[in-house]
mmCIF file of C-alpha atoms in Angstrom:
data_model
loop_
_atom_site.group_PDB
_atom_site.id
_atom_site.type_symbol
_atom_site.label_atom_id
_atom_site.label_comp_id
_atom_site.label_asym_id
_atom_site.label_seq_id
_atom_site.Cartn_x
_atom_site.Cartn_y
_atom_site.Cartn_z
ATOM 1 C CA MET A 95 29.265 -9.126 16.891
ATOM 2 C CA ALA A 96 31.373 -7.411 19.515
ATOM 3 C CA LEU A 97 34.948 -7.310 20.593
ATOM 4 C CA LYS A 98 33.803 -9.145 23.678
ATOM 5 C CA ARG A 99 30.479 -10.957 23.479
ATOM 6 C CA ASN A 100 27.728 -10.161 25.981
ATOM 7 C CA HIS A 101 29.555 -6.911 26.739
ATOM 8 C CA GLU A 102 32.143 -8.698 28.880
ATOM 9 C CA LYS A 103 35.343 -6.810 29.549
ATOM 10 C CA ALA A 104 38.571 -8.455 28.573
ATOM 11 C CA ALA A 105 40.945 -9.201 31.413
ATOM 12 C CA PRO A 106 43.816 -6.685 31.529
ATOM 13 C CA GLN A 107 47.038 -8.066 30.129
ATOM 14 C CA ALA A 108 50.453 -7.599 31.644
ATOM 15 C CA GLU A 109 52.376 -4.720 30.174
ATOM 16 C CA SER A 110 55.285 -7.099 29.644
ATOM 17 C CA ALA A 111 53.328 -8.730 26.808
ATOM 18 C CA ASP A 112 54.792 -8.113 23.390
ATOM 19 C CA GLY A 113 53.576 -4.732 22.171
ATOM 20 C CA ALA A 114 53.544 -5.764 18.524
ATOM 21 C CA SER A 115 51.258 -8.724 19.207
ATOM 22 C CA LEU A 116 48.874 -6.567 21.251
ATOM 23 C CA GLU A 117 48.741 -4.029 18.442
ATOM 24 C CA ALA A 118 48.088 -6.832 15.962
ATOM 25 C CA ARG A 119 45.236 -8.146 18.116
ATOM 26 C CA ALA A 120 43.677 -4.697 18.429
ATOM 27 C CA TYR A 121 44.081 -4.111 14.691
ATOM 28 C CA GLY A 122 42.547 -7.486 13.825
ATOM 29 C CA ALA A 123 39.528 -6.963 16.069
ATOM 30 C CA LEU A 124 38.848 -3.485 14.715
ATOM 31 C CA ARG A 125 39.394 -4.636 11.146
ATOM 32 C CA ASP A 126 36.832 -7.412 11.503
ATOM 33 C CA ILE A 127 34.216 -5.054 12.951
ATOM 34 C CA LEU A 128 34.832 -2.491 10.213
ATOM 35 C CA ILE A 129 34.488 -5.145 7.513
ATOM 36 C CA GLN A 130 31.087 -6.080 8.937
ATOM 37 C CA GLY A 131 29.888 -2.478 9.200
ATOM 38 C CA GLY A 132 29.938 -2.515 12.976
ATOM 39 C CA PHE A 133 30.293 1.227 13.592
ATOM 40 C CA PRO A 134 27.857 3.938 12.455
ATOM 41 C CA PRO A 135 29.207 6.582 10.070
ATOM 42 C CA GLY A 136 30.972 9.410 11.859
ATOM 43 C CA GLU A 137 31.508 7.325 14.994
ATOM 44 C CA LYS A 138 34.458 8.514 17.072
ATOM 45 C CA LEU A 139 36.553 5.539 18.126
ATOM 46 C CA SER A 140 37.745 6.250 21.639
ATOM 47 C CA ILE A 141 41.207 4.942 22.414
ATOM 48 C CA ARG A 142 40.256 4.397 26.054
ATOM 49 C CA ARG A 143 37.067 2.473 25.202
ATOM 50 C CA ILE A 144 38.844 0.252 22.691
ATOM 51 C CA ALA A 145 41.779 -0.359 25.015
ATOM 52 C CA ALA A 146 39.455 -1.286 27.894
ATOM 53 C CA ALA A 147 37.393 -3.633 25.726
ATOM 54 C CA LEU A 148 40.490 -5.439 24.492
ATOM 55 C CA GLY A 149 42.293 -5.495 27.813
ATOM 56 C CA VAL A 150 45.319 -3.613 26.515
ATOM 57 C CA SER A 151 46.935 -0.304 27.347
ATOM 58 C CA PRO A 152 46.080 2.744 25.210
ATOM 59 C CA MET A 153 49.341 2.465 23.275
ATOM 60 C CA PRO A 154 48.510 -0.622 21.135
ATOM 61 C CA ALA A 155 44.941 0.635 20.688
ATOM 62 C CA ARG A 156 46.255 3.979 19.442
ATOM 63 C CA ALA A 157 48.736 2.243 17.122
ATOM 64 C CA ALA A 158 45.965 0.059 15.645
ATOM 65 C CA LEU A 159 43.774 3.102 14.977
ATOM 66 C CA ARG A 160 46.625 4.972 13.324
ATOM 67 C CA ARG A 161 47.408 1.942 11.166
ATOM 68 C CA LEU A 162 43.790 1.794 10.001
ATOM 69 C CA ALA A 163 43.868 5.530 9.293
ATOM 70 C CA ALA A 164 47.067 5.120 7.266
ATOM 71 C CA GLU A 165 45.259 2.443 5.231
ATOM 72 C CA ARG A 166 42.427 4.972 4.626
ATOM 73 C CA CYS A 167 39.929 2.820 6.496
ATOM 74 C CA LEU A 168 39.430 5.486 9.170
ATOM 75 C CA ASP A 169 39.659 9.267 9.112
ATOM 76 C CA LEU A 170 41.685 11.378 11.536
ATOM 77 C CA SER A 171 40.579 14.768 12.855
ATOM 78 C CA PRO A 172 43.121 17.597 13.226
ATOM 79 C CA SER A 173 43.357 16.673 16.926
ATOM 80 C CA GLY A 174 44.260 13.095 16.016
ATOM 81 C CA SER A 175 40.944 11.449 16.932
ATOM 82 C CA ALA A 176 39.879 8.523 14.725
ATOM 83 C CA PHE A 177 36.451 8.502 13.094
ATOM 84 C CA VAL A 178 34.525 6.104 10.893
ATOM 85 C CA PRO A 179 34.450 7.984 7.565
ATOM 86 C CA LEU A 180 31.303 9.440 6.060
ATOM 87 C CA ILE A 181 31.062 7.915 2.583
ATOM 88 C CA THR A 182 29.362 9.815 -0.229
ATOM 89 C CA ARG A 183 27.568 8.187 -3.134
ATOM 90 C CA ASP A 184 30.469 8.917 -5.464
ATOM 91 C CA ALA A 185 32.976 7.475 -2.991
ATOM 92 C CA TYR A 186 30.847 4.347 -2.601
ATOM 93 C CA ARG A 187 30.598 3.962 -6.369
ATOM 94 C CA GLU A 188 34.377 4.233 -6.609
ATOM 95 C CA ILE A 189 34.876 1.564 -3.940
ATOM 96 C CA MET A 190 32.440 -0.798 -5.611
ATOM 97 C CA ARG A 191 33.917 -0.118 -9.067
ATOM 98 C CA ILE A 192 37.376 -1.108 -7.821
ATOM 99 C CA ARG A 193 35.873 -4.206 -6.198
ATOM 100 C CA THR A 194 34.393 -5.243 -9.558
ATOM 101 C CA LEU A 195 37.879 -5.047 -11.051
ATOM 102 C CA ILE A 196 39.850 -7.021 -8.486
ATOM 103 C CA GLU A 197 37.525 -9.464 -6.702
ATOM 104 C CA PRO A 198 36.649 -11.365 -9.908
ATOM 105 C CA VAL A 199 40.392 -11.795 -10.466
ATOM 106 C CA ALA A 200 40.779 -13.326 -7.007
ATOM 107 C CA ALA A 201 37.759 -15.578 -7.538
ATOM 108 C CA ALA A 202 38.976 -16.725 -10.970
ATOM 109 C CA ASP A 203 42.432 -17.585 -9.671
ATOM 110 C CA ALA A 204 41.035 -19.274 -6.566
ATOM 111 C CA ALA A 205 38.379 -21.562 -8.071
ATOM 112 C CA PRO A 206 40.729 -24.095 -9.722
ATOM 113 C CA ARG A 207 42.848 -24.261 -6.563
ATOM 114 C CA LEU A 208 40.110 -24.929 -4.033
ATOM 115 C CA THR A 209 40.346 -28.426 -2.568
ATOM 116 C CA LYS A 210 37.471 -30.702 -1.605
ATOM 117 C CA ALA A 211 38.107 -29.780 2.011
ATOM 118 C CA ASP A 212 37.993 -26.088 1.109
ATOM 119 C CA ILE A 213 34.718 -26.517 -0.751
ATOM 120 C CA ALA A 214 33.165 -28.466 2.127
ATOM 121 C CA ALA A 215 34.160 -25.687 4.515
ATOM 122 C CA LEU A 216 32.770 -23.035 2.162
ATOM 123 C CA GLU A 217 29.446 -24.886 1.904
ATOM 124 C CA GLN A 218 29.257 -25.071 5.690
ATOM 125 C CA ILE A 219 29.933 -21.338 6.009
ATOM 126 C CA ALA A 220 27.329 -20.534 3.340
ATOM 127 C CA GLU A 221 24.732 -22.623 5.164
ATOM 128 C CA MET A 222 25.598 -20.862 8.429
ATOM 129 C CA ALA A 223 25.084 -17.501 6.731
ATOM 130 C CA ARG A 224 21.740 -18.534 5.209
ATOM 131 C CA THR A 225 20.504 -19.844 8.553
ATOM 132 C CA ALA A 226 21.528 -16.644 10.298
ATOM 133 C CA ARG A 227 19.724 -14.410 7.813
ATOM 134 C CA ALA A 228 16.595 -16.575 7.923
ATOM 135 C CA ALA A 229 16.606 -16.135 11.701
ATOM 136 C CA GLY A 230 16.947 -12.365 11.380
ATOM 137 C CA ASP A 231 20.562 -12.429 12.579
ATOM 138 C CA GLU A 232 22.160 -9.950 10.180
ATOM 139 C CA ASP A 233 25.392 -9.865 12.173
ATOM 140 C CA GLY A 234 25.661 -13.637 11.846
ATOM 141 C CA TYR A 235 25.008 -13.410 8.128
ATOM 142 C CA ARG A 236 27.685 -10.761 7.651
ATOM 143 C CA ARG A 237 30.202 -12.886 9.566
ATOM 144 C CA GLY A 238 29.475 -15.831 7.311
ATOM 145 C CA ASP A 239 29.644 -13.699 4.175
ATOM 146 C CA ARG A 240 33.023 -12.292 5.208
ATOM 147 C CA LEU A 241 34.458 -15.677 6.167
ATOM 148 C CA LEU A 242 33.298 -17.268 2.915
ATOM 149 C CA HIS A 243 34.837 -14.627 0.691
ATOM 150 C CA GLN A 244 38.045 -14.466 2.699
ATOM 151 C CA ARG A 245 38.535 -18.230 2.513
ATOM 152 C CA TYR A 246 37.585 -18.356 -1.157
ATOM 153 C CA TYR A 247 39.889 -15.529 -2.235
ATOM 154 C CA ALA A 248 42.744 -16.733 -0.016
ATOM 155 C CA ALA A 249 42.945 -19.855 -2.160
ATOM 156 C CA ALA A 250 44.229 -17.661 -4.988
ATOM 157 C CA GLY A 251 47.527 -17.541 -3.110
ATOM 158 C CA GLN A 252 47.902 -13.772 -3.590
ATOM 159 C CA PRO A 253 48.095 -12.158 -0.142
ATOM 160 C CA LEU A 254 48.603 -8.642 -1.485
ATOM 161 C CA LEU A 255 45.452 -8.925 -3.583
ATOM 162 C CA LEU A 256 43.493 -10.201 -0.573
ATOM 163 C CA ALA A 257 44.791 -7.327 1.566
ATOM 164 C CA MET A 258 43.650 -4.830 -1.074
ATOM 165 C CA ILE A 259 40.194 -6.415 -1.136
ATOM 166 C CA GLU A 260 39.885 -6.355 2.652
ATOM 167 C CA SER A 261 40.959 -2.703 2.690
ATOM 168 C CA LEU A 262 38.070 -1.859 0.364
ATOM 169 C CA TRP A 263 35.679 -3.830 2.567
ATOM 170 C CA MET A 264 36.794 -1.755 5.542
ATOM 171 C CA ARG A 265 36.536 1.529 3.656
ATOM 172 C CA ARG A 266 32.873 0.922 2.804
ATOM 173 C CA SER A 267 32.111 0.150 6.485
ATOM 174 C CA ALA A 268 29.926 3.209 7.072
ATOM 175 C CA VAL A 269 27.703 2.357 4.113
ATOM 176 C CA LEU A 270 27.296 -1.215 5.331
ATOM 177 C CA ALA A 271 26.280 0.143 8.733
ATOM 178 C CA MET A 272 23.681 2.416 7.117
ATOM 179 C CA ALA A 273 22.378 -0.493 5.037
ATOM 180 C CA ARG A 274 22.174 -2.933 7.950
ATOM 181 C CA PRO A 275 18.432 -2.429 8.630
ATOM 182 C CA ILE A 276 17.424 -3.065 5.013
ATOM 183 C CA MET A 277 19.856 -5.756 3.863
ATOM 184 C CA PRO A 278 17.631 -8.695 4.921
ATOM 185 C CA GLY A 279 15.064 -7.369 2.441
ATOM 186 C CA ARG A 280 17.263 -7.762 -0.619
ATOM 187 C CA PRO A 281 15.275 -9.376 -3.428
ATOM 188 C CA ASP A 282 18.221 -11.567 -4.464
ATOM 189 C CA ALA A 283 19.083 -14.463 -2.186
ATOM 190 C CA ASP A 284 22.805 -13.581 -2.031
ATOM 191 C CA ASP A 285 23.432 -17.168 -0.965
ATOM 192 C CA HIS A 286 26.782 -17.563 -2.769
ATOM 193 C CA GLN A 287 25.581 -20.476 -4.863
ATOM 194 C CA GLY A 288 27.302 -19.133 -7.974
ATOM 195 C CA LEU A 289 30.679 -19.044 -6.259
ATOM 196 C CA LEU A 290 30.159 -22.501 -4.770
ATOM 197 C CA ALA A 291 29.137 -24.033 -8.111
ATOM 198 C CA ALA A 292 32.186 -22.525 -9.784
ATOM 199 C CA ALA A 293 34.408 -23.888 -7.038
ATOM 200 C CA LYS A 294 33.035 -27.411 -7.479
ATOM 201 C CA ALA A 295 33.625 -27.197 -11.223
ATOM 202 C CA GLY A 296 37.030 -25.588 -10.843
ATOM 203 C CA ASP A 297 35.770 -22.971 -13.290
ATOM 204 C CA GLY A 298 37.642 -19.702 -12.883
ATOM 205 C CA LYS A 299 35.575 -17.821 -15.458
ATOM 206 C CA ALA A 300 32.311 -18.787 -13.761
ATOM 207 C CA ALA A 301 33.766 -17.799 -10.379
ATOM 208 C CA ALA A 302 34.710 -14.370 -11.702
ATOM 209 C CA GLU A 303 31.226 -13.888 -13.137
ATOM 210 C CA ALA A 304 29.616 -14.951 -9.849
ATOM 211 C CA ALA A 305 31.779 -12.555 -7.838
ATOM 212 C CA LEU A 306 30.929 -9.734 -10.231
ATOM 213 C CA ARG A 307 27.189 -10.457 -9.998
ATOM 214 C CA GLU A 308 27.302 -10.396 -6.196
ATOM 215 C CA ILE A 309 29.097 -7.038 -6.093
ATOM 216 C CA GLU A 310 26.895 -5.405 -8.734
ATOM 217 C CA ALA A 311 23.672 -6.632 -7.112
ATOM 218 C CA SER A 312 24.748 -5.386 -3.702
ATOM 219 C CA ALA A 313 25.807 -1.991 -5.069
ATOM 220 C CA ALA A 314 22.579 -1.520 -7.006
ATOM 221 C CA PHE A 315 20.464 -2.330 -3.957
ATOM 222 C CA VAL A 316 22.422 -0.029 -1.654
ATOM 223 C CA LEU A 317 22.480 2.887 -4.088
ATOM 224 C CA ALA A 318 18.719 2.610 -4.541
ATOM 225 C CA ARG A 319 17.812 2.303 -0.861
ATOM 226 C CA VAL A 320 20.438 3.899 1.378
ATOM 227 C CA HIS A 321 20.359 7.547 2.395
ATOM 228 C CA PHE A 322 23.837 9.011 1.883
ATOM 229 C CA PRO A 323 25.105 12.089 3.774
ATOM 230 C CA GLU A 324 24.652 14.436 0.809
ATOM 231 C CA ASP A 325 21.163 13.186 -0.124
ATOM 232 C CA PRO A 326 18.488 15.893 0.299
ATOM 233 C CA THR A 327 15.667 13.628 1.452
ATOM 234 C CA PRO A 328 15.471 11.589 4.661
ATOM 235 C CA PRO A 329 15.637 7.771 4.712
ATOM 236 C CA ALA A 330 12.525 5.798 3.844
ATOM 237 C CA ALA A 331 9.943 5.439 6.587
ATOM 238 C CA GLY A 332 10.213 2.354 8.704
ATOM 239 C CA TRP A 333 13.998 2.346 9.075
ATOM 240 C CA LYS A 334 15.281 1.014 12.343
ATOM 241 C CA LYS A 335 17.796 2.990 14.390
ATOM 242 C CA LEU A 336 21.379 2.160 13.454
ATOM 243 C CA LYS A 337 22.793 -0.319 15.929
ATOM 244 C CA ARG A 338 26.329 0.160 17.152
ATOM 245 C CA ILE A 339 28.369 -2.978 17.710
ATOM 246 C CA ALA A 340 29.344 -2.651 21.364
ATOM 247 C CA LEU A 341 32.953 -2.689 22.421
#
């Protein structure tokens, strides 16, 4: 995934365009990439590079970065530069612990409210994700995974809860980037069948249990396989170089 596919530059937009909407577009694009683990840990996010990729002036790009920093999804240096945070094991455990507390709530409240059209869309997204992973397209899988959970949880009708969940997804971005090379090797299928079955049955309790299982399985795999900044030993042999999602 990239802000512009095939490394195409966005056409510059007139400065008369509404600044708030340009900031919102820059924020949305960066948010989506962070959720999918698109930047390596410690990556400095250049205002000029982001602005050029999105076809906006530096001002909305800077505002989007500062908004993400205020939400604790990015870190700021004393000079004001934005960086993808380095996440320790303890910080990752905290993020995942909070996810286990709030995502099952969203899933439980959403399952009885999902319509047939919602469920059909969710099944299509899940199939897209499975196909992508089978083809070795981890970026495609992560897009499908994000879209499925966003649509599922949105049905709960609690926008503040969804925003909190998405903030946690963004905060763990660096860990997802580190895990990218090994995620296709997870022993569990992670195909969302538990969530889909609960949706079809309108069973909130089963949906909560499925969401919890997904989070716990992912956390256990990452904690066992990923090399965190404070770990004394290097990553396992055979790791691929971390791939930056190009702007």
